[in-house]
């Protein structure tokens, strides 16, 4: 019989047993080098295996546990040390504990009354991150991903430049111009679309060979925008581009922004974490001169998806002024505590997940020192990989902050001048990728870019990794591509 007490009893039992499956199938097997990163199935096969249909009546305890096992089995193990496919990877167990706590407590970050611990925690984590940027004051908020953090920056910048936009909308603004490099994240264009600025008003600035913005071209694009009667108000510099991992020259861009009265944003979603590293923070010299910074601790720091912040140098409460709607059922001004702790009206969301706890708990566990070692290890392994590639015949390096490279199969060796060389080379990475997915040995991404045919982008993140894994990676690529 389905009494409430029995439901609770079986619910708790299910959770306990499902948790054991999670521990065994994902956290033990999923991080074991002898196990596969993924068990590839074609979509039709996978649909059938998962039995996705939702029915009138519920299933038995055993059937449901099998569902949990299936989800674990057929999902990609992004915690596997040989998952190199994205800018996130690996697992930090303290952060994971924070994620589980967050899910279990199931609250929304908007008011002190429902999230007292997390309102104070978010404030403190943001303060510490700002201080790494070099700001003793300012503002910020956790956002659902780097694209949304970038969108916040653009929206706040527009409000700063044209405050009447909040009430009068686009009727109150001139044609606006945004500047960003050709290798910046695509969220800049999405934000321009979403905010009604329009992608035609996103002026694309050229990059040099390494992928860094060319400041002289930024100046030229500002002149071009003005000649079209567009008002330059926002420049986005990137600290760690998505593909090449390039860092734009921040001080130079800050000079240009200041001279032109523009808001300077830095998309440091990937590269912001170098702020933890004494060795590598020179890459973001000048970051403190920005008006806003996007930073994703779920990437290089391994806080777990998703953990993204937008930080502001502003001390005039722009975030609140721009976004507040003063809902009286949430943000009553006659509450019995300090209502400035009800930070939810700074957000464009209502319900907002708690994203600060995973970072806070991980930071508490390994300290600033541990986080700095994590960043240094990422760079050291990338450096090792580059040095090893240079020793091998069949690898051609494109760039090496993110390790971008082509694998040149024996059949293409020495054929660089053949008319069909680029076309044949473009087919190599997709075939190697297919083979590695089907073997399940590892995962690494590839892409074409700016006239360059498909090349691999290797991202080294998991704390479990050693130089042996880098050697395995190179051997495996050679094995998978030797007959191409
Ligand atoms: N938001 C950029 C992330 C892309 C990647 O993981 O490859």
CSV table of C-alpha atoms and ligand atoms in Angstrom, one decimal:
chain,number,residue,atom,x,y,z
A,1,UNK,CA,0.0,0.0,0.0
A,2,UNK,CA,1.1,3.5,-0.8
A,3,UNK,CA,0.9,5.2,2.6
A,4,UNK,CA,3.0,8.4,3.1
A,5,UNK,CA,5.2,6.7,5.7
A,6,UNK,CA,6.0,3.8,3.3
A,7,UNK,CA,6.7,6.3,0.5
A,8,UNK,CA,9.2,8.1,2.7
A,9,UNK,CA,10.8,4.8,3.9
A,10,UNK,CA,11.2,3.5,0.3
A,11,UNK,CA,12.3,6.9,-0.9
A,12,UNK,CA,15.1,7.1,1.7
A,13,UNK,CA,16.1,3.4,1.0
A,14,UNK,CA,16.2,4.2,-2.8
A,15,UNK,CA,18.4,7.2,-2.2
A,16,UNK,CA,20.8,5.2,-0.1
A,17,UNK,CA,21.1,2.4,-2.7
A,18,UNK,CA,21.2,4.9,-5.6
A,19,UNK,CA,24.0,6.7,-3.8
A,20,UNK,CA,26.0,3.4,-3.6
A,21,UNK,CA,25.6,3.1,-7.4
A,22,UNK,CA,26.8,6.6,-7.9
A,23,UNK,CA,29.9,5.9,-5.7
A,24,UNK,CA,30.6,2.6,-7.4
A,25,UNK,CA,29.8,3.3,-11.1
A,26,UNK,CA,30.7,6.9,-11.4
A,27,UNK,CA,33.2,7.8,-8.7
A,28,UNK,CA,35.1,4.5,-8.5
A,29,UNK,CA,34.9,3.0,-12.0
A,30,UNK,CA,34.4,6.4,-13.7
A,31,UNK,CA,37.8,7.6,-12.4
A,32,UNK,CA,39.6,4.3,-13.0
A,33,UNK,CA,42.1,4.5,-15.9
A,34,UNK,CA,41.3,0.9,-16.7
A,35,UNK,CA,37.7,1.8,-17.4
A,36,UNK,CA,36.2,3.5,-20.4
A,37,UNK,CA,35.6,7.3,-20.5
A,38,UNK,CA,32.4,6.6,-22.4
A,39,UNK,CA,30.4,3.6,-23.7
A,40,UNK,CA,29.4,4.9,-27.1
A,41,UNK,CA,26.0,3.9,-28.5
A,42,UNK,CA,24.2,5.2,-31.5
A,43,UNK,CA,21.1,7.3,-30.6
A,44,UNK,CA,18.6,4.7,-31.7
A,45,UNK,CA,20.4,2.0,-29.7
A,46,UNK,CA,20.6,4.2,-26.7
A,47,UNK,CA,16.9,5.2,-26.8
A,48,UNK,CA,16.0,1.6,-26.8
A,49,UNK,CA,18.4,0.7,-24.0
A,50,UNK,CA,17.2,3.5,-21.8
A,51,UNK,CA,13.5,2.9,-22.3
A,52,UNK,CA,12.8,6.6,-22.1
A,53,UNK,CA,9.0,6.4,-22.3
A,54,UNK,CA,7.1,7.9,-19.2
A,55,UNK,CA,4.1,5.8,-18.2
A,56,UNK,CA,0.9,6.0,-16.1
A,57,UNK,CA,2.2,3.9,-13.2
A,58,UNK,CA,5.5,3.9,-11.4
A,59,UNK,CA,8.2,1.2,-11.4
A,60,UNK,CA,9.6,-1.1,-8.8
A,61,UNK,CA,12.5,-0.3,-6.6
A,62,UNK,CA,14.7,-2.8,-8.5
A,63,UNK,CA,13.7,-1.4,-11.9
A,64,UNK,CA,14.5,2.1,-10.7
A,65,UNK,CA,17.9,1.1,-9.4
A,66,UNK,CA,18.6,-0.3,-12.8
A,67,UNK,CA,17.6,3.1,-14.3
A,68,UNK,CA,20.2,4.7,-12.2
A,69,UNK,CA,22.8,2.1,-13.2
A,70,UNK,CA,21.9,2.7,-16.9
A,71,UNK,CA,22.2,6.5,-16.6
A,72,UNK,CA,25.6,6.0,-15.0
A,73,UNK,CA,26.8,3.4,-17.5
A,74,UNK,CA,25.9,5.2,-20.7
A,75,UNK,CA,26.8,8.7,-19.6
A,76,UNK,CA,30.2,10.2,-20.4
A,77,UNK,CA,32.5,10.1,-17.4
A,78,UNK,CA,33.7,13.7,-17.3
A,79,UNK,CA,35.4,12.8,-14.1
A,80,UNK,CA,37.6,10.3,-15.9
A,81,UNK,CA,41.2,11.5,-16.0
A,82,UNK,CA,41.3,11.0,-19.8
A,83,UNK,CA,38.3,13.2,-20.5
A,84,UNK,CA,40.0,16.1,-22.3
A,85,UNK,CA,37.1,17.2,-24.3
A,86,UNK,CA,35.9,20.5,-22.7
A,87,UNK,CA,37.2,23.3,-20.5
A,88,UNK,CA,35.8,21.4,-17.5
A,89,UNK,CA,36.8,17.9,-16.3
A,90,UNK,CA,37.8,15.9,-13.4
A,91,UNK,CA,36.2,15.8,-9.9
A,92,UNK,CA,37.0,17.5,-6.7
A,93,UNK,CA,35.4,15.6,-3.9
A,94,UNK,CA,35.0,18.6,-1.5
A,95,UNK,CA,33.3,20.6,-4.3
A,96,UNK,CA,31.2,17.5,-5.1
A,97,UNK,CA,30.1,17.4,-1.4
A,98,UNK,CA,29.1,21.0,-1.7
A,99,UNK,CA,27.1,20.2,-4.8
A,100,UNK,CA,25.3,17.4,-3.0
A,101,UNK,CA,24.6,19.6,0.0
A,102,UNK,CA,23.2,22.3,-2.3
A,103,UNK,CA,20.9,19.9,-4.0
A,104,UNK,CA,19.7,18.4,-0.8
A,105,UNK,CA,19.0,21.8,0.9
A,106,UNK,CA,17.2,22.9,-2.2
A,107,UNK,CA,16.9,26.5,-1.6
A,108,UNK,CA,17.0,29.7,-3.7
A,109,UNK,CA,19.7,32.3,-3.3
A,110,UNK,CA,17.4,35.3,-3.4
A,111,UNK,CA,16.7,36.2,0.3
A,112,UNK,CA,18.4,35.9,3.6
A,113,UNK,CA,15.3,34.4,5.1
A,114,UNK,CA,15.5,31.2,2.9
A,115,UNK,CA,19.2,31.1,2.3
A,116,UNK,CA,20.9,32.8,5.3
A,117,UNK,CA,24.1,30.7,5.1
A,118,UNK,CA,24.4,31.1,1.3
A,119,UNK,CA,23.7,34.8,1.2
A,120,UNK,CA,26.6,35.4,3.6
A,121,UNK,CA,28.8,32.8,1.8
A,122,UNK,CA,28.2,34.3,-1.6
A,123,UNK,CA,29.1,37.7,-0.4
A,124,UNK,CA,32.4,36.4,1.1
A,125,UNK,CA,33.4,34.3,-1.9
A,126,UNK,CA,32.7,37.2,-4.3
A,127,UNK,CA,34.8,39.5,-2.0
A,128,UNK,CA,37.7,37.1,-2.1
A,129,UNK,CA,37.5,36.7,-5.9
A,130,UNK,CA,37.4,40.5,-6.3
A,131,UNK,CA,40.4,40.8,-4.1
A,132,UNK,CA,42.3,38.5,-6.4
A,133,UNK,CA,41.3,40.7,-9.3
A,134,UNK,CA,42.8,43.6,-7.3
A,135,UNK,CA,39.6,45.3,-6.1
A,136,UNK,CA,39.0,46.1,-2.4
A,137,UNK,CA,35.4,47.0,-3.1
A,138,UNK,CA,32.8,46.2,-5.8
A,139,UNK,CA,29.9,43.9,-6.5
A,140,UNK,CA,29.1,40.7,-8.2
A,141,UNK,CA,26.8,37.7,-8.5
A,142,UNK,CA,27.0,34.0,-9.3
A,143,UNK,CA,25.4,33.3,-12.7
A,144,UNK,CA,24.2,30.2,-14.5
A,145,UNK,CA,27.3,29.9,-16.7
A,146,UNK,CA,29.9,32.2,-18.4
A,147,UNK,CA,27.6,33.2,-21.3
A,148,UNK,CA,25.1,34.7,-18.8
A,149,UNK,CA,27.9,36.3,-16.8
A,150,UNK,CA,29.0,38.0,-20.1
A,151,UNK,CA,25.4,39.0,-20.8
A,152,UNK,CA,25.1,40.6,-17.3
A,153,UNK,CA,28.3,42.6,-18.1
A,154,UNK,CA,26.9,43.9,-21.4
A,155,UNK,CA,23.5,44.8,-19.8
A,156,UNK,CA,25.1,46.6,-16.9
A,157,UNK,CA,27.4,48.5,-19.2
A,158,UNK,CA,24.5,49.6,-21.3
A,159,UNK,CA,22.6,50.8,-18.2
A,160,UNK,CA,25.7,52.6,-17.1
A,161,UNK,CA,26.0,54.3,-20.5
A,162,UNK,CA,22.2,54.9,-21.0
A,163,UNK,CA,20.3,54.6,-17.7
A,164,UNK,CA,17.0,55.5,-19.3
A,165,UNK,CA,17.1,52.2,-21.1
A,166,UNK,CA,15.6,50.5,-18.0
A,167,UNK,CA,12.3,52.3,-18.3
A,168,UNK,CA,12.2,53.5,-21.9
A,169,UNK,CA,13.9,50.5,-23.6
A,170,UNK,CA,15.6,50.7,-27.0
A,171,UNK,CA,13.6,53.9,-27.8
A,172,UNK,CA,15.9,55.7,-25.5
A,173,UNK,CA,19.2,54.6,-27.0
A,174,UNK,CA,21.3,55.5,-30.1
A,175,UNK,CA,22.8,52.7,-32.2
A,176,UNK,CA,25.3,51.1,-29.9
A,177,UNK,CA,28.6,49.5,-30.8
A,178,UNK,CA,30.3,46.6,-29.1
A,179,UNK,CA,33.9,45.4,-29.7
A,180,UNK,CA,35.2,41.9,-29.3
A,181,UNK,CA,37.9,39.8,-30.9
A,182,UNK,CA,37.3,37.3,-33.7
A,183,UNK,CA,38.3,34.5,-31.2
A,184,UNK,CA,36.2,35.7,-28.3
A,185,UNK,CA,33.3,33.6,-27.1
A,186,UNK,CA,30.2,33.4,-29.1
A,187,UNK,CA,28.1,34.6,-26.1
A,188,UNK,CA,29.1,38.1,-27.1
A,189,UNK,CA,26.9,37.8,-30.2
A,190,UNK,CA,24.2,36.0,-28.3
A,191,UNK,CA,24.1,38.8,-25.7
A,192,UNK,CA,23.9,41.4,-28.4
A,193,UNK,CA,21.0,39.6,-29.9
A,194,UNK,CA,19.2,39.0,-26.5
A,195,UNK,CA,19.7,42.6,-25.4
A,196,UNK,CA,18.3,44.0,-28.7
A,197,UNK,CA,21.7,45.6,-29.7
A,198,UNK,CA,22.0,43.4,-32.8
A,199,UNK,CA,24.8,41.3,-34.1
A,200,UNK,CA,25.5,43.9,-36.9
A,201,UNK,CA,26.7,46.2,-34.1
A,202,UNK,CA,29.2,43.7,-32.8
A,203,UNK,CA,32.5,44.9,-34.3
A,204,UNK,CA,34.9,42.1,-34.7
A,205,UNK,CA,38.5,42.9,-33.9
A,206,UNK,CA,41.3,41.0,-35.6
A,207,UNK,CA,43.7,38.8,-33.6
A,208,UNK,CA,47.4,38.0,-34.1
A,209,UNK,CA,48.8,34.5,-34.8
A,210,UNK,CA,48.5,33.5,-31.1
A,211,UNK,CA,44.9,34.5,-31.0
A,212,UNK,CA,45.3,37.8,-29.0
A,213,UNK,CA,43.4,40.9,-29.9
A,214,UNK,CA,45.3,43.4,-32.0
A,215,UNK,CA,44.8,46.8,-30.2
A,216,UNK,CA,45.5,48.8,-33.3
A,217,UNK,CA,42.6,47.1,-35.0
A,218,UNK,CA,40.4,47.8,-32.0
A,219,UNK,CA,41.2,51.5,-32.5
A,220,UNK,CA,40.4,51.2,-36.3
A,221,UNK,CA,37.1,49.4,-35.5
A,222,UNK,CA,36.1,52.2,-33.1
A,223,UNK,CA,36.7,54.8,-35.8
A,224,UNK,CA,34.6,52.6,-38.2
A,225,UNK,CA,31.7,52.3,-35.7
A,226,UNK,CA,31.7,56.1,-35.1
A,227,UNK,CA,31.6,56.7,-38.9
A,228,UNK,CA,28.4,54.7,-39.0
A,229,UNK,CA,26.9,56.8,-36.2
A,230,UNK,CA,27.2,53.9,-33.7
A,231,UNK,CA,28.2,54.8,-30.1
A,232,UNK,CA,31.1,52.7,-28.8
A,233,UNK,CA,30.2,51.7,-25.2
A,234,UNK,CA,31.5,48.2,-24.6
A,235,UNK,CA,34.7,46.4,-25.3
A,236,UNK,CA,35.2,42.8,-24.4
A,237,UNK,CA,38.7,41.5,-23.8
A,238,UNK,CA,39.3,37.8,-23.4
A,239,UNK,CA,41.6,36.2,-20.9
A,240,UNK,CA,42.0,32.7,-22.2
A,241,UNK,CA,40.2,32.2,-25.5
A,242,UNK,CA,38.0,29.1,-25.8
A,243,UNK,CA,40.1,27.4,-28.4
A,244,UNK,CA,43.7,28.6,-28.3
A,245,UNK,CA,43.6,29.8,-24.7
A,246,UNK,CA,45.0,33.2,-25.8
A,247,UNK,CA,45.2,36.3,-23.5
A,248,UNK,CA,44.4,39.7,-24.9
A,249,UNK,CA,46.7,42.6,-24.0
A,250,UNK,CA,44.6,44.0,-21.2
A,251,UNK,CA,46.6,47.1,-20.3
A,252,UNK,CA,46.6,48.3,-23.9
A,253,UNK,CA,42.9,47.6,-24.3
A,254,UNK,CA,42.2,49.4,-21.0
A,255,UNK,CA,44.1,52.5,-22.3
A,256,UNK,CA,41.9,52.5,-25.4
A,257,UNK,CA,38.7,52.0,-23.4
A,258,UNK,CA,39.5,54.8,-21.1
A,259,UNK,CA,40.3,57.2,-23.9
A,260,UNK,CA,37.0,56.4,-25.6
A,261,UNK,CA,34.9,56.4,-22.4
A,262,UNK,CA,33.9,52.7,-22.9
A,263,UNK,CA,33.1,50.0,-20.4
A,264,UNK,CA,35.8,47.4,-20.4
A,265,UNK,CA,34.7,43.8,-19.7
A,266,UNK,CA,37.1,40.9,-19.5
A,267,UNK,CA,35.8,37.4,-20.3
A,268,UNK,CA,38.2,35.5,-18.0
A,269,UNK,CA,35.9,32.5,-17.8
A,270,UNK,CA,38.8,30.2,-18.7
A,271,UNK,CA,41.9,32.2,-17.8
A,272,UNK,CA,40.7,34.0,-14.7
A,273,UNK,CA,42.0,31.2,-12.5
A,274,UNK,CA,45.6,32.2,-13.3
A,275,UNK,CA,45.0,34.9,-10.6
A,276,UNK,CA,45.7,32.1,-8.1
A,277,UNK,CA,49.2,31.5,-9.6
A,278,UNK,CA,52.2,33.5,-8.8
A,279,UNK,CA,53.9,32.0,-11.9
A,280,UNK,CA,51.1,32.7,-14.4
A,281,UNK,CA,49.1,35.7,-13.2
A,282,UNK,CA,51.3,38.0,-15.4
A,283,UNK,CA,49.0,36.7,-18.2
A,284,UNK,CA,46.2,39.0,-16.9
A,285,UNK,CA,48.3,42.0,-16.0
A,286,UNK,CA,45.9,45.0,-16.1
A,287,UNK,CA,42.8,43.0,-15.2
A,288,UNK,CA,42.1,45.4,-12.3
A,289,UNK,CA,41.5,48.2,-14.8
A,290,UNK,CA,38.4,46.5,-16.2
A,291,UNK,CA,34.9,47.4,-15.1
A,292,UNK,CA,33.7,43.8,-15.0
A,293,UNK,CA,35.2,40.3,-15.1
A,294,UNK,CA,33.6,37.0,-15.9
A,295,UNK,CA,35.3,34.0,-14.2
A,296,UNK,CA,34.3,30.4,-14.2
A,297,UNK,CA,35.7,28.4,-11.3
A,298,UNK,CA,34.0,25.3,-12.7
A,299,UNK,CA,36.7,25.3,-15.4
A,300,UNK,CA,40.4,25.4,-14.3
A,301,UNK,CA,39.7,25.2,-10.6
A,302,UNK,CA,37.3,22.1,-10.9
A,303,UNK,CA,34.5,23.5,-8.7
A,304,UNK,CA,32.0,21.5,-10.8
A,305,UNK,CA,29.3,22.8,-13.2
A,306,UNK,CA,28.1,25.3,-12.8
A,307,UNK,CA,30.1,27.9,-11.0
A,308,UNK,CA,30.5,31.2,-12.8
A,309,UNK,CA,30.7,34.7,-11.4
A,310,UNK,CA,30.4,38.2,-12.8
A,311,UNK,CA,32.5,40.7,-10.8
A,312,UNK,CA,32.1,44.4,-10.9
A,313,UNK,CA,34.5,47.2,-9.9
A,314,UNK,CA,31.4,49.5,-9.5
A,315,UNK,CA,30.5,50.7,-6.0
A,316,UNK,CA,27.3,52.5,-6.8
A,317,UNK,CA,25.0,49.5,-6.7
A,318,UNK,CA,24.5,49.5,-10.6
A,319,UNK,CA,23.6,45.8,-10.5
A,320,UNK,CA,20.7,46.4,-8.2
A,321,UNK,CA,19.6,49.6,-9.9
A,322,UNK,CA,19.6,48.0,-13.3
A,323,UNK,CA,17.8,44.8,-12.5
A,324,UNK,CA,15.6,45.4,-9.5
A,325,UNK,CA,11.9,45.0,-9.9
A,326,UNK,CA,11.0,45.3,-6.1
A,327,UNK,CA,8.7,42.3,-5.9
A,328,UNK,CA,6.8,43.0,-2.6
A,329,UNK,CA,6.2,39.3,-1.9
A,330,UNK,CA,9.9,38.6,-1.7
A,331,UNK,CA,11.8,41.8,-0.9
A,332,UNK,CA,9.6,43.5,1.7
A,333,UNK,CA,11.4,46.5,3.1
A,334,UNK,CA,9.9,46.1,6.6
A,335,UNK,CA,11.5,42.8,7.3
A,336,UNK,CA,13.0,42.3,10.8
A,337,UNK,CA,16.6,41.9,9.5
A,338,UNK,CA,18.9,44.0,7.3
A,339,UNK,CA,17.2,43.9,3.9
A,340,UNK,CA,20.3,44.7,2.0
A,341,UNK,CA,21.0,40.9,2.5
A,342,UNK,CA,18.1,40.1,0.2
A,343,UNK,CA,20.4,40.2,-2.8
A,344,UNK,CA,18.0,38.4,-5.2
A,345,UNK,CA,16.8,41.6,-6.9
A,346,UNK,CA,20.3,42.1,-8.4
A,347,UNK,CA,19.7,39.0,-10.5
A,348,UNK,CA,17.8,38.7,-13.7
A,349,UNK,CA,16.4,35.4,-12.3
A,350,UNK,CA,13.9,34.9,-9.6
A,351,UNK,CA,14.8,31.4,-8.3
A,352,UNK,CA,18.6,31.1,-8.4
A,353,UNK,CA,20.6,28.0,-7.6
A,354,UNK,CA,23.3,28.1,-4.9
A,355,UNK,CA,26.6,28.0,-6.7
A,356,UNK,CA,28.9,29.4,-4.1
A,357,UNK,CA,29.0,26.4,-1.7
A,358,UNK,CA,31.0,24.0,-3.9
A,359,UNK,CA,33.7,26.6,-4.4
A,360,UNK,CA,33.8,27.7,-0.8
A,361,UNK,CA,34.1,24.1,0.5
A,362,UNK,CA,36.8,23.2,-2.0
A,363,UNK,CA,38.7,26.5,-1.2
A,364,UNK,CA,38.3,25.7,2.6
A,365,UNK,CA,39.7,22.2,1.9
A,366,UNK,CA,42.8,22.9,-0.1
A,367,UNK,CA,43.3,26.6,0.5
A,368,UNK,CA,44.5,29.3,-1.8
A,369,UNK,CA,47.7,27.4,-2.0
A,370,UNK,CA,46.1,24.2,-3.2
A,371,UNK,CA,44.2,26.1,-5.9
A,372,UNK,CA,47.3,27.8,-7.0
A,373,UNK,CA,49.1,24.4,-7.3
A,374,UNK,CA,46.1,23.1,-9.4
A,375,UNK,CA,46.6,26.0,-11.9
A,376,UNK,CA,50.3,25.5,-12.0
A,377,UNK,CA,49.9,21.8,-12.6
A,378,UNK,CA,47.6,22.4,-15.6
A,379,UNK,CA,50.2,24.6,-17.2
A,380,UNK,CA,53.1,22.2,-16.3
A,381,UNK,CA,51.3,19.3,-18.0
A,382,UNK,CA,50.5,21.3,-21.0
A,383,UNK,CA,54.1,22.3,-21.3
A,384,UNK,CA,55.2,18.7,-20.9
A,385,UNK,CA,52.8,17.7,-23.7
A,386,UNK,CA,54.1,20.3,-26.0
A,387,UNK,CA,57.7,19.2,-25.4
A,388,UNK,CA,56.8,15.6,-26.1
A,389,UNK,CA,54.9,16.5,-29.2
A,390,UNK,CA,58.0,18.4,-30.5
A,391,UNK,CA,60.0,15.1,-30.1
A,392,UNK,CA,57.5,13.1,-32.2
A,393,UNK,CA,57.3,13.1,-36.0
A,394,UNK,CA,53.6,13.2,-36.5
A,395,UNK,CA,52.4,16.1,-34.4
A,396,UNK,CA,52.3,19.7,-35.7
A,397,UNK,CA,51.7,22.2,-33.0
A,398,UNK,CA,49.4,25.2,-33.7
A,399,UNK,CA,49.4,26.8,-30.2
A,400,UNK,CA,50.2,25.9,-26.7
A,401,UNK,CA,48.3,27.5,-23.9
A,402,UNK,CA,45.5,25.2,-24.7
A,403,UNK,CA,47.5,22.5,-26.6
A,404,UNK,CA,46.2,22.8,-30.1
A,405,UNK,CA,47.7,20.5,-32.7
A,406,UNK,CA,47.3,18.5,-35.9
A,407,UNK,CA,48.1,14.8,-36.1
A,408,UNK,CA,49.8,14.2,-39.5
A,409,UNK,CA,49.2,10.6,-40.4
A,410,UNK,CA,52.1,8.8,-42.2
A,411,UNK,CA,50.2,9.0,-45.5
A,412,UNK,CA,50.3,12.8,-45.4
A,413,UNK,CA,53.9,13.2,-44.2
A,414,UNK,CA,55.9,15.3,-46.6
A,415,UNK,CA,52.8,16.1,-48.8
A,416,UNK,CA,52.3,19.6,-47.4
A,417,UNK,CA,52.5,21.0,-50.9
A,418,UNK,CA,49.9,18.7,-52.5
A,419,UNK,CA,46.7,20.5,-53.6
A,420,UNK,CA,44.5,18.3,-51.5
A,421,UNK,CA,46.7,18.3,-48.4
A,422,UNK,CA,44.4,20.6,-46.3
A,423,UNK,CA,41.3,18.8,-47.3
A,424,UNK,CA,42.7,15.4,-46.4
A,425,UNK,CA,44.1,16.8,-43.2
A,426,UNK,CA,40.7,18.2,-42.3
A,427,UNK,CA,39.3,14.6,-42.2
A,428,UNK,CA,41.9,13.2,-39.9
A,429,UNK,CA,40.7,14.6,-36.5
A,430,UNK,CA,37.0,13.6,-37.0
A,431,UNK,CA,38.1,10.0,-37.8
A,432,UNK,CA,40.4,9.8,-34.8
A,433,UNK,CA,37.7,11.3,-32.6
A,434,UNK,CA,35.2,8.7,-33.8
A,435,UNK,CA,37.6,5.9,-33.2
A,436,UNK,CA,38.5,7.1,-29.7
A,437,UNK,CA,34.8,7.5,-28.7
A,438,UNK,CA,34.0,4.0,-29.9
A,439,UNK,CA,37.0,2.5,-28.1
A,440,UNK,CA,36.1,4.7,-25.1
A,441,UNK,CA,39.8,5.3,-24.2
A,442,UNK,CA,39.7,9.1,-24.0
A,443,UNK,CA,37.9,12.1,-25.3
A,444,UNK,CA,39.4,15.3,-26.8
A,445,UNK,CA,37.8,18.0,-28.9
A,446,UNK,CA,38.6,19.2,-32.4
A,447,UNK,CA,37.5,22.2,-34.5
A,448,UNK,CA,38.4,24.2,-37.6
A,449,UNK,CA,39.2,27.9,-37.0
A,450,UNK,CA,39.9,31.0,-39.0
A,451,UNK,CA,40.9,29.2,-42.2
A,452,UNK,CA,42.7,26.4,-40.3
A,453,UNK,CA,41.4,22.9,-40.9
A,454,UNK,CA,40.2,20.6,-38.1
A,455,UNK,CA,42.8,20.5,-35.3
A,456,UNK,CA,42.6,19.0,-31.8
A,457,UNK,CA,42.4,21.1,-28.6
A,458,UNK,CA,43.8,19.3,-25.6
A,459,UNK,CA,42.7,20.5,-22.2
A,460,UNK,CA,44.6,19.1,-19.2
A,461,UNK,CA,42.7,19.5,-16.0
A,462,UNK,CA,42.1,16.5,-13.8
A,463,UNK,CA,44.2,16.5,-10.6
A,464,UNK,CA,44.7,12.7,-11.1
A,465,UNK,CA,46.7,13.3,-14.3
A,466,UNK,CA,50.5,12.6,-14.5
A,467,UNK,CA,53.0,12.8,-17.3
A,468,UNK,CA,52.3,9.1,-17.9
A,469,UNK,CA,48.8,10.0,-19.0
A,470,UNK,CA,50.2,12.6,-21.4
A,471,UNK,CA,52.4,9.8,-22.9
A,472,UNK,CA,49.4,7.6,-23.1
A,473,UNK,CA,47.5,10.3,-24.9
A,474,UNK,CA,50.2,10.8,-27.5
A,475,UNK,CA,50.6,7.0,-28.0
A,476,UNK,CA,46.8,6.6,-28.4
A,477,UNK,CA,46.5,9.4,-31.0
A,478,UNK,CA,49.3,7.7,-32.9
A,479,UNK,CA,47.7,4.3,-32.6
A,480,UNK,CA,44.3,5.7,-33.7
A,481,UNK,CA,45.6,7.6,-36.7
A,482,UNK,CA,48.5,5.5,-38.0
A,483,UNK,CA,46.6,4.0,-40.9
A,484,UNK,CA,44.9,7.2,-42.1
B,1,LIG,N1,32.0,28.2,-22.6
B,1,LIG,C1,33.1,27.6,-23.3
B,1,LIG,C2,33.2,26.2,-23.0
B,1,LIG,C3,33.5,25.4,-24.1
B,1,LIG,C4,34.2,24.1,-23.8
B,1,LIG,O1,34.1,23.5,-22.8
B,1,LIG,O2,34.9,23.6,-24.7
